[in-house]
Short mmCIF file of C-alpha atoms in Angstrom, two decimals:
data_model
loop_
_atom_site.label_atom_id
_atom_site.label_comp_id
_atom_site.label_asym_id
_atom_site.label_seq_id
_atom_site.Cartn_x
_atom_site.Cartn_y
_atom_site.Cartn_z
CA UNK A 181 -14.52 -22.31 -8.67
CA UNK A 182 -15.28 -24.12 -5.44
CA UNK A 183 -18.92 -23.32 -3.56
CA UNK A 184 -18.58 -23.18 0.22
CA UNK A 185 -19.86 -26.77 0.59
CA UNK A 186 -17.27 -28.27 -1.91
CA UNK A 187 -14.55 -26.26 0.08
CA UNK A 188 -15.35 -28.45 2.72
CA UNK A 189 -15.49 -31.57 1.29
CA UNK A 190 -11.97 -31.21 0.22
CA UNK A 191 -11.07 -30.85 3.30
CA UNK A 192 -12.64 -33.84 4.67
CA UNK A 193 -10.97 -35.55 2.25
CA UNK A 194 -7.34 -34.77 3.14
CA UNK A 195 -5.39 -36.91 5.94
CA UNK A 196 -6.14 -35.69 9.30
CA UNK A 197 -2.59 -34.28 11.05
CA UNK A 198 -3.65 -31.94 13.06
CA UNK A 199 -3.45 -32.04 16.87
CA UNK A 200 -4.91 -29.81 19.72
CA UNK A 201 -3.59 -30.45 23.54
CA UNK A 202 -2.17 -34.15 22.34
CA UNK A 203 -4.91 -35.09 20.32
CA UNK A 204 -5.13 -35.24 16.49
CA UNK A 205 -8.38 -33.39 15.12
CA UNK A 206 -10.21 -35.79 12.40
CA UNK A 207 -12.73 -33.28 11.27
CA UNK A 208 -11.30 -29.64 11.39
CA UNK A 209 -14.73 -28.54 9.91
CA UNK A 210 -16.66 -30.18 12.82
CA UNK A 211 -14.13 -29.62 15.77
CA UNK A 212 -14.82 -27.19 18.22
CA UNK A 213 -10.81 -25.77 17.69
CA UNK A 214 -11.49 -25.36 14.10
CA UNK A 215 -14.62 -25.21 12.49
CA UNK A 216 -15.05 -21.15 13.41
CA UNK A 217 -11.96 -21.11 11.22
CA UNK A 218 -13.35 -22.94 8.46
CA UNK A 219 -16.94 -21.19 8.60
CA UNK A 220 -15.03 -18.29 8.22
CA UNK A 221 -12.97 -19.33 4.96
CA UNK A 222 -16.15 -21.04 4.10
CA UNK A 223 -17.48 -17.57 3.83
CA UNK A 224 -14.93 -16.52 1.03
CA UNK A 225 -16.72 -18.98 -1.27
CA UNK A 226 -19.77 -18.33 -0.68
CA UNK A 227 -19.23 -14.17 -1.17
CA UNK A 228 -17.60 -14.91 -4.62
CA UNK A 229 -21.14 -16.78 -5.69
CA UNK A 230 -22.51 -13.29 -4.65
CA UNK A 231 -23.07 -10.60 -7.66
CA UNK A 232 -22.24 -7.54 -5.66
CA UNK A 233 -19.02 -9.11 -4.32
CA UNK A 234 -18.05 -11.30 -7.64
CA UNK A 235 -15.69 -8.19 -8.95
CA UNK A 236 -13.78 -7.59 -5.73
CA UNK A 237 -13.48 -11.59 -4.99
CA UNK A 238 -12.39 -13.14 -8.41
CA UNK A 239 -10.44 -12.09 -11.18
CA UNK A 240 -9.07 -13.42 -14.54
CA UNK A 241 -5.91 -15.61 -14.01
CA UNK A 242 -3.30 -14.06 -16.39
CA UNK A 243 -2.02 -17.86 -17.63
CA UNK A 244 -5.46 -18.86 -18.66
CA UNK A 245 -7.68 -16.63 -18.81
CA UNK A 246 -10.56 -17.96 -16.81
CA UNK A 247 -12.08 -16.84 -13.56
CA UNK A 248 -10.06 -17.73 -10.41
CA UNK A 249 -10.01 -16.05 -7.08
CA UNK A 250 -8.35 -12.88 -6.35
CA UNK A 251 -6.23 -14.91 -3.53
CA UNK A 252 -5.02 -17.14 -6.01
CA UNK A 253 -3.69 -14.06 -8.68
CA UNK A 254 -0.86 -11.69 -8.74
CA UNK A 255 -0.59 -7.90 -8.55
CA UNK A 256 0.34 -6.90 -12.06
CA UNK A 257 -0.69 -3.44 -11.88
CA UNK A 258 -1.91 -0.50 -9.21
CA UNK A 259 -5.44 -1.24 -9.51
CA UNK A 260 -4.42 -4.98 -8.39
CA UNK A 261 -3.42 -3.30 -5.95
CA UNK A 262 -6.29 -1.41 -4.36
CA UNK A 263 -8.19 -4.67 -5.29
CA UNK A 264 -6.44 -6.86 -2.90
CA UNK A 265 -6.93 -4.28 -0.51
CA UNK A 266 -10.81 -3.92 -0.69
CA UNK A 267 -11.14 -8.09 -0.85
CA UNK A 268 -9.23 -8.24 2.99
CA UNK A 269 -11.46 -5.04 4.23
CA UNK A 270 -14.22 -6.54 2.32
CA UNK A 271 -13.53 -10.58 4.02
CA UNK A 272 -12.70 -8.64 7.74
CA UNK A 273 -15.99 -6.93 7.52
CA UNK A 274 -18.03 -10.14 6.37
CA UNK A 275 -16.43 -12.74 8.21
CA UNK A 276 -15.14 -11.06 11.82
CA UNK A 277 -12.17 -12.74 11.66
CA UNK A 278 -8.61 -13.40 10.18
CA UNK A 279 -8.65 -15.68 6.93
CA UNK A 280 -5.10 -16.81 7.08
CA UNK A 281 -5.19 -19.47 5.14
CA UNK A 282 -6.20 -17.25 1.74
CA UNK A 283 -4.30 -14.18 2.59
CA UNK A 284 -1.21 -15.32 3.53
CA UNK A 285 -0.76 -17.39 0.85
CA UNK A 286 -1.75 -14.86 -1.45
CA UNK A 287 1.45 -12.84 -0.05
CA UNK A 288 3.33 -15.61 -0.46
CA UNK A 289 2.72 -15.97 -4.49
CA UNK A 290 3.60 -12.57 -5.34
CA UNK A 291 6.87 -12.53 -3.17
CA UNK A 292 7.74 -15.97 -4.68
CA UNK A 293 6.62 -14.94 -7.91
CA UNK A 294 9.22 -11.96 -8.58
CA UNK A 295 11.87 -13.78 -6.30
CA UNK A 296 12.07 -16.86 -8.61
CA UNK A 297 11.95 -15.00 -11.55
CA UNK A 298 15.03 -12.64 -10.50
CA UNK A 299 16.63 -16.21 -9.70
CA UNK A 300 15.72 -17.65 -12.70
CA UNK A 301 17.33 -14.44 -14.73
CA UNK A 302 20.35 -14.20 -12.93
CA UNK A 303 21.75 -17.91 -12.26
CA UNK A 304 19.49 -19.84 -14.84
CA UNK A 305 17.42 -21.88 -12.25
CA UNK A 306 14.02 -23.14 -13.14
CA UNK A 307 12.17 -22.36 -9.94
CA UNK A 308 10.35 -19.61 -11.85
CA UNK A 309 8.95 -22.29 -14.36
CA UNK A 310 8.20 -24.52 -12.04
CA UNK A 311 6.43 -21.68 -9.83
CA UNK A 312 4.44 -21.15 -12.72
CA UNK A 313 3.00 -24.80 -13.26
CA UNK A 314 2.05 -25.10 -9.52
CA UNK A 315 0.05 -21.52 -9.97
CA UNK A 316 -1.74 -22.69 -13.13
CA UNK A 317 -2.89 -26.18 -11.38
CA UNK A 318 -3.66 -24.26 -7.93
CA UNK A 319 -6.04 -21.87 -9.62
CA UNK A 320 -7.72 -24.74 -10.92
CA UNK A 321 -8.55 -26.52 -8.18
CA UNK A 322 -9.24 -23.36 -6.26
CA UNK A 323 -7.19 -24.01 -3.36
CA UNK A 324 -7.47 -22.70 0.08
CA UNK A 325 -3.19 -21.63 0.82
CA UNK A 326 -1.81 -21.20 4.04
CA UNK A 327 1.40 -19.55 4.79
CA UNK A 328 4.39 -21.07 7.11
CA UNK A 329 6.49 -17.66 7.66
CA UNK A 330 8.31 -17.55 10.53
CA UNK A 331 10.70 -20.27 12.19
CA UNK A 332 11.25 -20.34 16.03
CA UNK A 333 14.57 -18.92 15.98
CA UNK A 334 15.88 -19.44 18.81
CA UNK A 335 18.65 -17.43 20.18
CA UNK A 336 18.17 -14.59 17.95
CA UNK A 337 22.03 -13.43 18.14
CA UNK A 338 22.69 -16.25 16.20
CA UNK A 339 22.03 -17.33 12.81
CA UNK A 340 19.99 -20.51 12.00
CA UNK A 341 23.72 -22.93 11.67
CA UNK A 342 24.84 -21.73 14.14
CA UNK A 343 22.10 -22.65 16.92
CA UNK A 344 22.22 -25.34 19.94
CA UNK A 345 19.32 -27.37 18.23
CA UNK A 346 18.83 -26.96 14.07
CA UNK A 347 15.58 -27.63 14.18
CA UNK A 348 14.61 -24.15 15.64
CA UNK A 349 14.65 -23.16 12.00
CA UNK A 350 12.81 -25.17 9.66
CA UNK A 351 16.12 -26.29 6.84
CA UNK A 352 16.79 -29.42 4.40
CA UNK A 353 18.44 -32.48 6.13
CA UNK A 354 18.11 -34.95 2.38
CA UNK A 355 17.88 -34.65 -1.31
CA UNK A 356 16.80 -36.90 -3.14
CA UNK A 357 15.32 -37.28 -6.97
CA UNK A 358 11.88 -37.47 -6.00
CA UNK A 359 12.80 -34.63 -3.89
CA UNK A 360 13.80 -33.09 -0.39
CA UNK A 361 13.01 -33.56 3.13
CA UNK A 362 13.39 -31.01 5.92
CA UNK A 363 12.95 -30.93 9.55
CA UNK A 364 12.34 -27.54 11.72
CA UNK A 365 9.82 -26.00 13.43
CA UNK A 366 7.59 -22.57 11.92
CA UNK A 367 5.51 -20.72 14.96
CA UNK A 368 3.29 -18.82 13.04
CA UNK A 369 1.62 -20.52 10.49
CA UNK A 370 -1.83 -18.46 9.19
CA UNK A 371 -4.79 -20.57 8.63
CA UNK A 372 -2.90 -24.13 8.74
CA UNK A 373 -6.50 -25.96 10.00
CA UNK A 374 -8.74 -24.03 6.94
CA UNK A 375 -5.79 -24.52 4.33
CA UNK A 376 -5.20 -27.70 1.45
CA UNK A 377 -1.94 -26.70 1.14
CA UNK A 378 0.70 -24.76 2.46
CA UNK A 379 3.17 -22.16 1.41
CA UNK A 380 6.40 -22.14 3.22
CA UNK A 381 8.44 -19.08 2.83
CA UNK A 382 12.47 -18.76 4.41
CA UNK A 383 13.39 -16.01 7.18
CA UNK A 384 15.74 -13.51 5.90
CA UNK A 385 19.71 -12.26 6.20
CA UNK A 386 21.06 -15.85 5.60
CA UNK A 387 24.35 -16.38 4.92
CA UNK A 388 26.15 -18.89 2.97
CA UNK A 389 26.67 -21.41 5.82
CA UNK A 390 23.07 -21.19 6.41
CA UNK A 391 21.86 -22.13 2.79
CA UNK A 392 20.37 -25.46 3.56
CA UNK A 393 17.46 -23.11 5.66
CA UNK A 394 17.41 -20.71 2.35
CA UNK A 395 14.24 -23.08 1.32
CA UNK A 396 10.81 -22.33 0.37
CA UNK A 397 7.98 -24.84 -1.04
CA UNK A 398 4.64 -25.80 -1.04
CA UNK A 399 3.23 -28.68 0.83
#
């Protein structure tokens, strides 16, 4: 597991493309628009280091069996449960702030996790599987996750195909076999500038001619 220092580095690391007021950011630990946000996550690692916060901060991953943190696990039972919910009260108290970019991802998982196996079960997809690899090498490299949740919309009477401009929702415009590309816009996206990757998760009561925005990924 990542100390609070290595955390960093690997952000560092990562091509800057962020922008504030027309300008892209190169150091989001450094800048004066991010680096609150990143001491902040910063202080995640450091707490799970700690022994009287080590129990309430990491857990064992249930696909290999070693230490990983609680953001990066699933609720399997009740007690997962009440665990997640003393690690947020726990990170609110220590750190002041929101810490998007763990807890929002952490949502994301679980959500994805029972979604893609339902999907999986019922029309014999592989997204489940394929879930399930991505988990296994995320845990690993301890990740920092984000969560892209909701798109701009638009006019709200109207469903994402049928809107003026498509790109108010964020929807695939290519497949290919290396994969897809999408265009769109998301408005609220938790802890982009602390994050190494990000979970994007659809909006909710498409219908059929709105399947191309029926997408989620991580990035």
């Amino acid at each position: 597991m990542k100390t609070s220092k290595e955390y960093k580095e690997s952000l560092r690391k990562m091509r800057p493309n962020i922008y504030k007021f027309g300008e892209l950011i190169t150091d989001v630990t450094t800048n004066l628009a991010t680096k609150r946000s990143i001491a902040g996550h910063a202080q995640i690692f450091d707490a799970a280091q700690k022994a009287e916060y080590k129990d309430i901060l990491t857990t064992k991953s249930h696909l290999t069996g070693e230490p990983i943190s609680r953001y990066l696990s699933l609720i399997m039972s009740a007690e997962d449960m009440i665990a997640n919910v003393r690690m947020k009260r726990l990170m609110f108290n220590l750190t002041g702030t929101c810490t998007g970019g763990r807890c929002a991802g952490f949502n994301a998982i679980n959500a994805m996790w029972a979604t893609t196996f339902d999907m999986d079960k019922e029309i014999g997809t592989t997204y489940h599987k394929r879930l399930q690899s991505w988990l296994q090498d995320a845990q690993k490299r301890d990740i920092t996750l984000s969560g892209a949740l909701t798109d701009a919309k638009g006019d709200r009477s109207k469903s994402p195909s049928q809107q003026c401009d498509p790109d108010l929702s964020l929807h695939i415009v290519e497949k290919r076999k290396d994969g897809i590309v999408v265009r769109g816009a998301k408005v609220m996206i938790c802890g982009i500038a602390a994050a190494n990757e990000i979970f994007v998760m659809p909006g909710t009561g498409y219908k059929e001619e709105d399947k191309d925005y029926a997408i989620s990924f991580v990035i």
